[in-house]
Short mmCIF file of C-alpha atoms in Angstrom, two decimals:
data_model
loop_
_atom_site.label_atom_id
_atom_site.label_comp_id
_atom_site.label_asym_id
_atom_site.label_seq_id
_atom_site.Cartn_x
_atom_site.Cartn_y
_atom_site.Cartn_z
CA MET A 40 10.14 18.20 -19.78
CA ASN A 41 9.02 20.17 -16.73
CA PRO A 42 9.97 17.93 -13.77
CA LEU A 43 6.53 18.19 -12.15
CA LYS A 44 4.83 17.24 -15.40
CA LYS A 45 7.31 14.39 -15.93
CA LEU A 46 6.64 13.05 -12.44
CA ALA A 47 2.89 13.43 -12.96
CA SER A 48 3.01 11.54 -16.27
CA GLN A 49 5.09 8.70 -14.80
CA THR A 50 2.88 8.59 -11.72
CA ALA A 51 -0.12 8.25 -14.05
CA ILE A 52 1.49 5.35 -15.93
CA TYR A 53 2.74 3.55 -12.83
CA GLY A 54 -0.46 4.49 -11.08
CA PHE A 55 -2.65 2.91 -13.72
CA SER A 56 -1.03 -0.48 -13.27
CA HIS A 57 -0.88 -0.30 -9.50
CA ILE A 58 -4.36 1.11 -9.16
CA ALA A 59 -5.60 -1.64 -11.47
CA GLY A 60 -3.96 -4.18 -9.18
CA ARG A 61 -5.24 -2.64 -6.00
CA MET A 62 -8.65 -2.12 -7.59
CA LEU A 63 -9.02 -5.87 -7.34
CA ASN A 64 -9.65 -5.22 -3.65
CA PHE A 65 -12.64 -3.16 -4.70
CA LEU A 66 -13.82 -5.15 -7.70
CA PHE A 67 -13.91 -8.39 -5.74
CA LEU A 68 -14.98 -6.87 -2.44
CA PRO A 69 -18.71 -7.34 -3.19
CA LEU A 70 -18.01 -10.96 -4.18
CA TYR A 71 -15.76 -11.79 -1.23
CA THR A 72 -18.03 -10.17 1.36
CA GLY A 73 -21.08 -11.71 -0.29
CA VAL A 74 -19.97 -15.34 -0.51
CA PHE A 75 -17.53 -15.72 2.38
CA SER A 76 -18.47 -15.37 6.02
CA LYS A 77 -17.10 -12.44 8.00
CA SER A 78 -14.99 -14.93 9.92
CA ASP A 79 -13.44 -16.45 6.77
CA TYR A 80 -12.80 -13.00 5.33
CA GLY A 81 -11.15 -12.05 8.62
CA VAL A 82 -8.82 -15.07 8.38
CA LEU A 83 -7.90 -14.11 4.81
CA SER A 84 -7.17 -10.56 5.97
CA LEU A 85 -4.89 -11.84 8.72
CA LEU A 86 -3.00 -14.04 6.27
CA LEU A 87 -2.47 -11.08 3.94
CA VAL A 88 -1.08 -9.09 6.86
CA ALA A 89 1.43 -11.88 7.51
CA VAL A 90 2.47 -11.89 3.85
CA ALA A 91 3.00 -8.11 3.92
CA PHE A 92 5.33 -8.49 6.90
CA MET A 93 7.23 -11.31 5.23
CA ASN A 94 7.67 -9.29 2.03
CA ILE A 95 9.52 -6.67 4.08
CA VAL A 96 11.73 -9.31 5.69
CA PHE A 97 12.50 -11.08 2.41
CA THR A 98 13.54 -7.86 0.61
CA TYR A 99 15.25 -6.11 3.60
CA GLY A 100 15.45 -2.69 1.92
CA MET A 101 17.32 -4.01 -1.13
CA GLU A 102 15.06 -2.27 -3.64
CA THR A 103 15.75 1.24 -2.33
CA ALA A 104 19.43 0.35 -1.86
CA TYR A 105 19.53 -0.64 -5.52
CA PHE A 106 18.14 2.77 -6.56
CA ARG A 107 20.66 4.55 -4.35
CA PHE A 108 23.81 2.73 -5.45
CA VAL A 109 23.12 2.10 -9.11
CA THR A 110 22.58 5.85 -9.63
CA LYS A 111 25.52 6.73 -7.43
CA GLU A 112 28.14 4.24 -8.55
CA ARG A 113 26.68 3.14 -11.89
CA GLY A 114 28.33 -0.22 -11.36
CA LYS A 115 26.99 -3.27 -13.17
CA ASN A 116 27.69 -5.33 -10.08
CA VAL A 117 24.97 -3.51 -8.12
CA TYR A 118 22.20 -5.28 -10.04
CA ALA A 119 23.90 -8.69 -9.88
CA THR A 120 24.65 -8.32 -6.18
CA ALA A 121 21.05 -7.42 -5.37
CA VAL A 122 19.60 -10.33 -7.36
CA TYR A 123 22.01 -12.97 -6.02
CA SER A 124 21.62 -11.86 -2.41
CA LEU A 125 17.82 -11.93 -2.60
CA PHE A 126 17.89 -15.38 -4.19
CA ALA A 127 20.08 -16.83 -1.42
CA SER A 128 18.19 -15.19 1.43
CA SER A 129 14.79 -16.16 0.00
CA LEU A 130 15.86 -19.79 -0.06
CA ILE A 131 16.86 -19.62 3.60
CA PHE A 132 13.79 -17.69 4.80
CA SER A 133 11.33 -19.89 2.90
CA CYS A 134 12.83 -23.06 4.38
CA ILE A 135 12.39 -21.62 7.88
CA LEU A 136 8.73 -20.77 7.21
CA TRP A 137 8.09 -24.20 5.72
CA PHE A 138 9.58 -25.87 8.79
CA PHE A 139 7.12 -24.02 11.03
CA ASP A 140 4.12 -24.36 8.72
CA LEU A 141 1.97 -26.23 11.24
CA GLN A 142 2.50 -23.67 13.99
CA ILE A 143 1.73 -20.83 11.58
CA ALA A 144 -1.46 -22.57 10.39
CA GLN A 145 -2.61 -23.17 13.96
CA TYR A 146 -2.22 -19.49 14.83
CA PHE A 147 -4.44 -18.49 11.89
CA ASP A 148 -7.08 -21.13 12.70
CA ILE A 149 -6.36 -23.14 9.54
CA LYS A 150 -4.40 -26.04 11.00
CA ASN A 151 -6.02 -28.46 8.53
CA LYS A 152 -5.05 -26.32 5.55
CA LEU A 153 -1.26 -26.35 5.44
CA ASN A 154 -1.42 -25.90 1.67
CA PHE A 155 -2.56 -22.30 2.27
CA ILE A 156 0.70 -21.59 4.10
CA HIS A 157 2.76 -23.29 1.37
CA TRP A 158 1.03 -21.27 -1.35
CA PHE A 159 1.69 -18.06 0.52
CA ILE A 160 5.37 -18.94 0.91
CA GLY A 161 5.50 -19.46 -2.85
CA ILE A 162 3.95 -16.04 -3.47
CA ILE A 163 6.46 -14.32 -1.19
CA VAL A 164 9.46 -15.97 -2.86
CA LEU A 165 8.24 -15.27 -6.39
CA ASP A 166 7.47 -11.64 -5.62
CA THR A 167 10.86 -11.19 -3.96
CA MET A 168 12.74 -12.49 -6.98
CA ALA A 169 10.81 -10.15 -9.27
CA ILE A 170 11.45 -6.99 -7.27
CA ILE A 171 14.91 -6.01 -8.58
CA PRO A 172 14.16 -6.67 -12.30
CA LEU A 173 11.02 -4.57 -11.88
CA ALA A 174 13.01 -1.87 -10.09
CA ARG A 175 15.43 -1.72 -13.02
CA LEU A 176 12.54 -1.11 -15.40
CA ARG A 177 11.42 1.80 -13.20
CA LEU A 178 14.94 3.23 -13.02
CA GLU A 179 15.37 3.02 -16.78
CA GLY A 180 12.09 4.86 -17.26
CA LYS A 181 10.43 1.89 -18.97
CA ALA A 182 7.12 2.72 -17.39
CA LEU A 183 5.02 1.19 -20.15
CA LYS A 184 6.81 -2.17 -20.01
CA TYR A 185 6.66 -2.16 -16.25
CA SER A 186 2.95 -1.34 -16.31
CA GLY A 187 2.31 -3.98 -18.95
CA ILE A 188 3.77 -6.68 -16.72
CA LYS A 189 1.79 -5.43 -13.75
CA LEU A 190 -1.42 -5.33 -15.77
CA MET A 191 -0.82 -8.88 -16.94
CA ASN A 192 -0.53 -9.86 -13.28
CA VAL A 193 -3.87 -8.19 -12.62
CA ALA A 194 -5.53 -9.89 -15.59
CA ILE A 195 -4.38 -13.33 -14.43
CA ILE A 196 -5.66 -12.73 -10.90
CA ILE A 197 -9.03 -11.60 -12.25
CA PHE A 198 -9.27 -14.55 -14.60
CA PHE A 199 -8.52 -17.21 -12.00
CA ASN A 200 -10.66 -15.55 -9.34
CA LEU A 201 -13.59 -15.72 -11.72
CA ILE A 202 -12.79 -19.28 -12.74
CA PHE A 203 -12.31 -20.58 -9.22
CA LEU A 204 -15.25 -18.71 -7.67
CA LEU A 205 -17.65 -18.96 -10.60
CA PRO A 206 -19.90 -21.51 -8.83
CA LEU A 207 -20.48 -18.94 -6.06
CA ILE A 208 -21.63 -16.11 -8.34
CA PRO A 209 -25.45 -16.32 -8.49
CA LYS A 210 -25.97 -15.04 -12.01
CA LEU A 211 -23.06 -17.02 -13.46
CA SER A 212 -23.08 -20.22 -11.42
CA HIS A 213 -24.86 -22.13 -14.20
CA LEU A 214 -21.68 -21.79 -16.29
CA SER A 215 -19.69 -23.76 -13.74
CA LYS A 216 -20.73 -27.00 -15.41
CA TYR A 217 -18.29 -26.12 -18.21
CA LEU A 218 -15.33 -25.83 -15.83
CA PRO A 219 -12.71 -28.59 -15.80
CA TYR A 220 -12.85 -28.79 -12.02
CA GLU A 221 -15.42 -29.03 -9.23
CA TYR A 222 -15.55 -26.29 -6.60
CA ASN A 223 -14.38 -27.52 -3.21
CA PRO A 224 -15.93 -25.63 -0.25
CA GLU A 225 -13.07 -26.85 1.96
CA ILE A 226 -10.66 -24.71 -0.03
CA GLY A 227 -12.85 -21.59 0.04
CA ILE A 228 -10.64 -18.54 0.55
CA GLY A 229 -7.70 -20.69 -0.58
CA TYR A 230 -8.80 -20.17 -4.17
CA ILE A 231 -7.94 -16.47 -3.79
CA ILE A 232 -4.45 -17.41 -2.59
CA LEU A 233 -4.01 -19.86 -5.46
CA ALA A 234 -4.99 -17.23 -8.04
CA ASN A 235 -2.32 -14.88 -6.67
CA LEU A 236 0.29 -17.66 -6.71
CA ILE A 237 -0.35 -18.33 -10.39
CA ALA A 238 -0.12 -14.60 -11.18
CA SER A 239 3.16 -14.15 -9.27
CA GLY A 240 4.66 -17.12 -11.09
CA SER A 241 3.64 -15.67 -14.45
CA VAL A 242 5.29 -12.31 -13.68
CA LEU A 243 8.56 -13.96 -12.72
CA LEU A 244 8.42 -16.05 -15.89
CA LEU A 245 8.30 -12.86 -17.97
CA LEU A 246 11.24 -11.44 -16.05
CA THR A 247 13.33 -14.61 -16.35
CA PRO A 248 15.61 -13.18 -19.11
CA SER A 249 16.63 -10.39 -16.72
CA LEU A 250 17.52 -12.97 -14.10
CA ILE A 251 19.36 -15.40 -16.37
CA LYS A 252 21.42 -12.91 -18.37
CA ILE A 253 23.06 -10.89 -15.61
CA ASN A 254 26.06 -8.79 -16.59
CA GLY A 255 28.11 -8.62 -13.45
CA ARG A 256 28.96 -10.62 -10.39
CA PHE A 257 28.24 -10.69 -6.71
CA ASP A 258 30.41 -7.96 -5.18
CA LYS A 259 30.98 -8.31 -1.45
CA ALA A 260 31.96 -4.66 -1.02
CA VAL A 261 28.86 -3.48 -2.86
CA PHE A 262 26.73 -5.92 -0.86
CA ASN A 263 28.09 -4.58 2.43
CA SER A 264 27.34 -1.01 1.35
CA MET A 265 23.83 -1.93 0.24
CA ILE A 266 23.14 -3.80 3.48
CA LYS A 267 24.42 -0.88 5.54
CA PHE A 268 22.08 1.42 3.61
CA GLY A 269 19.14 -0.98 3.46
CA ALA A 270 19.20 -2.51 6.94
CA PRO A 271 17.61 0.53 8.59
CA LEU A 272 15.01 0.46 5.83
CA LEU A 273 14.15 -3.11 6.86
CA LEU A 274 13.25 -1.77 10.28
CA VAL A 275 11.49 1.15 8.62
CA GLY A 276 9.48 -1.29 6.55
CA MET A 277 8.68 -3.52 9.50
CA ALA A 278 7.65 -0.56 11.60
CA GLY A 279 5.61 0.70 8.66
CA MET A 280 3.82 -2.64 8.47
CA ILE A 281 3.17 -2.45 12.21
CA ASN A 282 1.63 0.97 11.70
CA GLU A 283 -0.41 -0.11 8.69
CA MET A 284 -1.42 -3.69 9.37
CA LEU A 285 -0.63 -4.91 12.86
CA ASP A 286 -3.99 -3.63 14.07
CA ARG A 287 -5.60 -6.78 12.61
CA ILE A 288 -3.30 -8.98 14.67
CA LEU A 289 -3.91 -6.86 17.78
CA LEU A 290 -7.66 -7.08 17.22
CA LYS A 291 -7.29 -10.86 17.17
CA GLU A 292 -5.35 -10.76 20.44
CA LEU A 293 -7.30 -8.08 22.34
CA LEU A 294 -10.94 -8.52 21.32
CA THR A 295 -13.00 -10.82 23.48
CA GLY A 296 -15.28 -13.61 22.27
CA SER A 297 -15.00 -16.78 20.23
CA SER A 298 -12.62 -17.09 17.31
CA LYS A 299 -15.55 -16.79 14.92
CA ILE A 300 -16.77 -13.54 16.49
CA VAL A 301 -13.28 -12.02 16.67
CA ASN A 302 -12.45 -13.01 13.08
CA GLY A 303 -15.80 -11.53 12.06
CA GLN A 304 -14.88 -8.18 13.62
CA ILE A 305 -11.55 -8.31 11.80
CA GLY A 306 -13.45 -9.06 8.58
CA ILE A 307 -15.68 -6.00 9.05
CA TYR A 308 -12.69 -3.79 9.84
CA SER A 309 -10.70 -5.07 6.86
CA ALA A 310 -13.58 -4.64 4.40
CA CYS A 311 -14.28 -1.06 5.51
CA TYR A 312 -10.55 -0.31 5.61
CA LYS A 313 -10.43 -1.07 1.91
CA LEU A 314 -12.89 1.74 1.20
CA ALA A 315 -10.24 4.12 2.53
CA MET A 316 -7.52 2.50 0.47
CA ILE A 317 -8.09 4.70 -2.58
CA ILE A 318 -5.71 7.16 -0.95
CA ALA A 319 -3.30 4.28 -0.40
CA LEU A 320 -3.55 3.57 -4.13
CA ALA A 321 -2.46 7.14 -4.80
CA ASN A 322 0.39 6.69 -2.31
CA THR A 323 1.56 3.51 -4.03
CA ALA A 324 1.40 4.99 -7.52
CA PHE A 325 3.21 8.10 -6.35
CA ARG A 326 5.98 6.17 -4.60
CA GLN A 327 6.64 3.98 -7.64
CA ALA A 328 7.37 7.05 -9.75
CA ALA A 329 8.74 9.37 -7.05
CA GLU A 330 11.50 7.27 -5.50
CA PRO A 331 13.75 7.04 -8.59
CA PHE A 332 12.61 10.56 -9.60
CA PHE A 333 13.75 12.10 -6.30
CA PHE A 334 17.22 10.58 -6.62
CA LYS A 335 17.63 11.82 -10.20
CA GLN A 336 16.19 15.26 -9.41
CA GLU A 337 18.73 15.77 -6.60
CA LYS A 338 21.32 16.99 -9.09
CA GLU A 339 19.11 19.81 -10.44
CA ASN A 340 19.58 23.35 -9.17
CA ASN A 341 15.93 23.88 -8.19
CA SER A 342 15.38 20.40 -6.78
CA LYS A 343 14.25 21.59 -3.34
CA ASN A 344 11.69 23.91 -4.86
CA THR A 345 10.41 20.98 -6.92
CA TYR A 346 10.11 18.77 -3.82
CA ALA A 347 8.11 21.48 -2.05
CA LYS A 348 5.66 21.85 -4.92
CA ILE A 349 5.25 18.09 -5.21
CA LEU A 350 4.16 17.89 -1.56
CA LYS A 351 1.65 20.70 -2.00
CA TYR A 352 -0.01 19.28 -5.11
CA TYR A 353 0.03 15.78 -3.70
CA SER A 354 -1.77 16.98 -0.57
CA ILE A 355 -4.37 18.90 -2.54
CA SER A 356 -5.08 15.98 -4.86
CA CYS A 357 -5.55 13.55 -1.98
CA LEU A 358 -7.76 15.94 -0.04
CA VAL A 359 -10.09 16.19 -3.04
CA ILE A 360 -10.26 12.40 -3.36
CA ALA A 361 -10.81 11.93 0.38
CA LEU A 362 -13.58 14.52 0.54
CA LEU A 363 -15.30 12.92 -2.44
CA ILE A 364 -15.25 9.48 -0.78
CA ALA A 365 -16.30 10.76 2.64
CA LEU A 366 -19.23 12.74 1.22
CA PHE A 367 -20.52 9.90 -0.93
CA LEU A 368 -19.56 7.04 1.38
CA GLU A 369 -23.10 5.66 1.66
CA PRO A 370 -23.64 4.82 -2.03
CA ILE A 371 -20.03 3.64 -2.38
CA ALA A 372 -20.49 1.25 0.55
CA ASN A 373 -23.82 -0.01 -0.77
CA LEU A 374 -22.13 -0.83 -4.05
CA MET A 375 -18.92 -2.33 -2.71
CA ILE A 376 -19.57 -4.32 0.45
CA HIS A 377 -22.33 -6.50 1.83
CA PRO A 378 -24.67 -4.70 4.30
CA SER A 379 -23.55 -7.01 7.11
CA TYR A 380 -20.17 -5.24 7.01
CA HIS A 381 -21.55 -1.67 7.24
CA ASP A 382 -21.06 -1.46 11.02
CA GLY A 383 -17.51 -0.35 10.34
CA LEU A 384 -18.19 2.56 7.98
CA ARG A 385 -17.50 5.18 10.66
CA ILE A 386 -13.78 4.36 10.47
CA VAL A 387 -13.51 5.31 6.78
CA PRO A 388 -13.17 9.14 7.11
CA ILE A 389 -10.56 8.67 9.84
CA LEU A 390 -8.53 6.27 7.71
CA LEU A 391 -8.80 8.50 4.65
CA LEU A 392 -7.20 11.32 6.60
CA ALA A 393 -4.60 8.97 8.06
CA ASN A 394 -3.53 7.75 4.62
CA ILE A 395 -3.12 11.31 3.36
CA LEU A 396 -0.78 12.02 6.26
CA LEU A 397 1.13 8.84 5.44
CA GLY A 398 1.54 9.95 1.83
CA MET A 399 2.82 13.33 3.01
CA TYR A 400 5.31 11.51 5.23
CA TYR A 401 6.55 9.58 2.19
CA ASN A 402 7.14 12.93 0.49
CA LEU A 403 9.03 14.32 3.45
CA SER A 404 11.15 11.17 3.80
CA VAL A 405 13.20 12.32 0.82
CA TRP A 406 15.59 14.12 3.17
CA TYR A 407 16.97 11.05 4.95
CA LYS A 408 17.23 9.05 1.73
CA LEU A 409 19.12 11.73 -0.18
CA THR A 410 21.47 12.38 2.73
CA GLN A 411 21.91 8.61 3.31
CA LYS A 412 20.74 9.06 6.91
CA THR A 413 18.25 6.22 6.66
CA VAL A 414 18.81 5.48 10.33
CA TYR A 415 16.55 8.47 11.04
CA GLY A 416 13.82 6.85 9.00
CA MET A 417 14.25 3.82 11.21
CA TYR A 418 13.92 5.93 14.36
CA ILE A 419 10.79 7.67 13.10
CA ALA A 420 9.17 4.42 12.05
CA ILE A 421 9.98 2.79 15.39
CA ILE A 422 8.42 5.73 17.23
CA GLY A 423 5.36 5.38 15.03
CA ALA A 424 5.21 1.67 15.73
CA GLY A 425 5.40 2.37 19.45
CA ILE A 426 2.50 4.80 19.17
CA THR A 427 0.50 2.26 17.17
CA LEU A 428 1.09 -0.51 19.66
CA GLY A 429 0.44 1.65 22.71
CA MET A 430 -2.76 3.21 21.41
CA ASN A 431 -4.14 -0.07 20.12
CA PHE A 432 -3.55 -1.74 23.49
CA LEU A 433 -5.21 1.25 25.15
CA LEU A 434 -8.19 1.73 22.82
CA ILE A 435 -9.15 -1.69 21.41
CA PRO A 436 -10.56 -3.07 24.69
CA THR A 437 -13.03 -0.15 24.92
CA LEU A 438 -13.52 1.04 21.33
CA GLY A 439 -12.81 -2.10 19.29
CA PHE A 440 -11.71 -1.51 15.71
CA TYR A 441 -12.70 2.18 15.98
CA GLY A 442 -9.79 2.51 18.40
CA SER A 443 -7.46 0.97 15.80
CA ALA A 444 -8.50 3.60 13.26
CA ILE A 445 -7.80 6.41 15.74
CA ALA A 446 -4.41 4.88 16.56
CA THR A 447 -3.52 4.83 12.85
CA LEU A 448 -4.37 8.51 12.47
CA VAL A 449 -2.36 9.57 15.52
CA CYS A 450 0.61 7.45 14.43
CA TYR A 451 0.87 8.90 10.92
CA PHE A 452 0.39 12.46 12.16
CA SER A 453 3.21 11.99 14.69
CA MET A 454 5.56 10.54 12.07
CA LEU A 455 4.80 13.41 9.71
CA VAL A 456 5.55 16.05 12.34
CA ILE A 457 8.78 14.38 13.49
CA SER A 458 10.07 13.94 9.93
CA TYR A 459 9.22 17.54 9.04
CA PHE A 460 11.23 19.05 11.88
CA LEU A 461 14.18 16.68 11.47
CA GLY A 462 14.20 17.43 7.75
CA LYS A 463 14.36 21.17 8.45
CA LYS A 464 17.58 20.52 10.37
CA HIS A 465 19.34 18.05 8.06
CA TYR A 466 18.01 18.91 4.58
CA PRO A 467 15.94 22.12 4.76
CA ILE A 468 13.19 22.45 2.18
CA ALA A 469 10.71 25.33 2.16
CA TYR A 470 7.53 23.26 2.23
CA PRO A 471 4.34 25.40 2.25
CA MET A 472 3.07 23.71 5.41
CA GLY A 473 0.99 26.72 6.47
CA ARG A 474 -1.06 26.70 3.31
CA ILE A 475 -1.38 22.92 3.31
CA THR A 476 -2.63 23.02 6.92
CA LEU A 477 -5.27 25.59 5.98
CA TYR A 478 -6.47 23.32 3.16
CA PHE A 479 -6.83 20.47 5.65
CA ILE A 480 -8.80 22.64 8.07
CA PHE A 481 -11.02 23.91 5.25
CA GLY A 482 -11.73 20.44 3.85
CA ILE A 483 -12.46 18.89 7.25
CA SER A 484 -14.68 21.82 8.21
CA LEU A 485 -16.70 21.43 5.02
CA TYR A 486 -17.18 17.74 5.78
CA PHE A 487 -18.49 18.42 9.29
CA ILE A 488 -20.72 21.22 8.03
CA GLU A 489 -22.31 18.89 5.49
CA SER A 490 -22.69 16.17 8.14
CA SER A 491 -24.61 18.56 10.40
CA LEU A 492 -27.13 19.52 7.70
CA ASP A 493 -30.32 17.48 7.53
CA PHE A 494 -31.45 17.44 3.92
CA GLU A 495 -33.42 14.60 2.37
CA GLY A 496 -33.93 13.17 -1.10
CA VAL A 497 -32.36 14.98 -4.03
CA LEU A 498 -31.37 17.98 -1.90
CA HIS A 499 -29.21 15.67 0.21
CA TRP A 500 -27.05 14.78 -2.78
CA ILE A 501 -27.08 18.26 -4.29
CA ASN A 502 -25.77 19.61 -1.01
CA LYS A 503 -22.91 17.10 -1.02
CA ALA A 504 -22.00 18.02 -4.59
CA LEU A 505 -22.03 21.73 -3.72
CA ILE A 506 -19.74 21.14 -0.75
CA LEU A 507 -17.25 19.31 -2.96
CA CYS A 508 -17.44 22.01 -5.65
CA THR A 509 -16.84 24.69 -3.04
CA PHE A 510 -13.60 23.05 -2.03
CA LEU A 511 -12.46 22.56 -5.64
CA ILE A 512 -13.26 26.11 -6.70
CA ALA A 513 -11.48 27.57 -3.68
CA ILE A 514 -8.35 25.54 -4.48
CA LEU A 515 -8.39 26.56 -8.14
CA ILE A 516 -8.77 30.23 -7.29
CA ILE A 517 -5.95 30.20 -4.74
CA GLU A 518 -3.47 27.98 -6.55
CA ARG A 519 -3.96 28.80 -10.23
CA PRO A 520 -2.38 25.39 -10.97
CA LYS A 521 -1.63 26.02 -14.66
CA ASN A 522 0.55 29.01 -13.89
CA SER A 523 2.23 27.20 -10.99
CA LEU A 524 3.09 24.16 -13.08
CA ASN A 525 4.44 26.23 -15.96
CA SER A 526 6.70 28.13 -13.60
CA ALA A 527 8.09 25.01 -11.89
#
């Protein structure tokens, strides 16, 4: 099969499951923002940030190291070594977190709800133990099985969210009398955590055969090689989390006012951030299919040409999605989040653009993974983290969460530029950056043109549709995608 079409098909399959999972953020956004206070939603957002950081620590680059060494050495001990090492380290890390549960709860303003912290520790451990069996499914091309497990995870989260929060849903609350439990307001956002814990446990239960029947043993030499490869990726991941999520923590530290007011601002920022996460969904789906694909494609004669075309079509696709969301942001926001959160809508176009740049950076990062120079990825991510921290400290006191959005955009742009020029030196690929840049300028210009026009009623929406069609038609005329794909 044409490699671009193969990647597209696998991205679609992986993407469906991941988008379904991430779509929970959108499906439940009206419910969460409607029934929980902005302050409570802000606390939940902060807790999710902490979990994201811990997921990076618990896995310490082992997933990517598994892809690298199992395709390189084809040794059965690679899988066993990865699983056993993650099991041992998860036990140690979880005990440390449990020991400091009170201090963690106090920081997040939930000192009387230690069970929230314990549930989150359980989620992190369960997800960590599932990561290598799931990675093997991706490597073996078992996209349908992988997606089936992920979709089951989604279904369980949906089911228990509805069960736990049923008494809070106005049109369905009368059905709560049939539930075998009574809703406890003291738990509140904790029900969301509990639903995710149940889902994570169910996924690991399905993967248990892969964890029990392991052909191979822990190999110290393989482990040392994997750690050497993966350790920089731990710092890459941590720096990436700083770039993507630390802004919530910095908002908590740098905004002035009571805890309730500050958490409320974080809640607004987090809710509006999710409207820009459709691009992040595309990034996630793409990465799930692309990472093993890039390693396998390396052996092909025209691999660099394939990588260049992938970046171009990825950029075009995301620009179309971003322009669609930015143009029709008002009705999307009215549908998805409570009006009390709409003060943050101005950050959405900025974050859409930032997430496209991040996805392009993921594409470009192929050079340091294929050349095993992951230390460069660490350097780039650390530079990005420094930019994020510096700009947030500079901008939050005057611009609030708008400053955080600007910092995110500048950070991802800087990382993209640095990776591009380093890649040209160490693993040169003829990316069509000139054409891609022109598409960005064209799309952004169309957005500002539409924003400056003052139409009302039906003409307002017709104008937006025409702007979007103009961009699409121009791309189709220039690219002739069918011919390009057939010639790949």
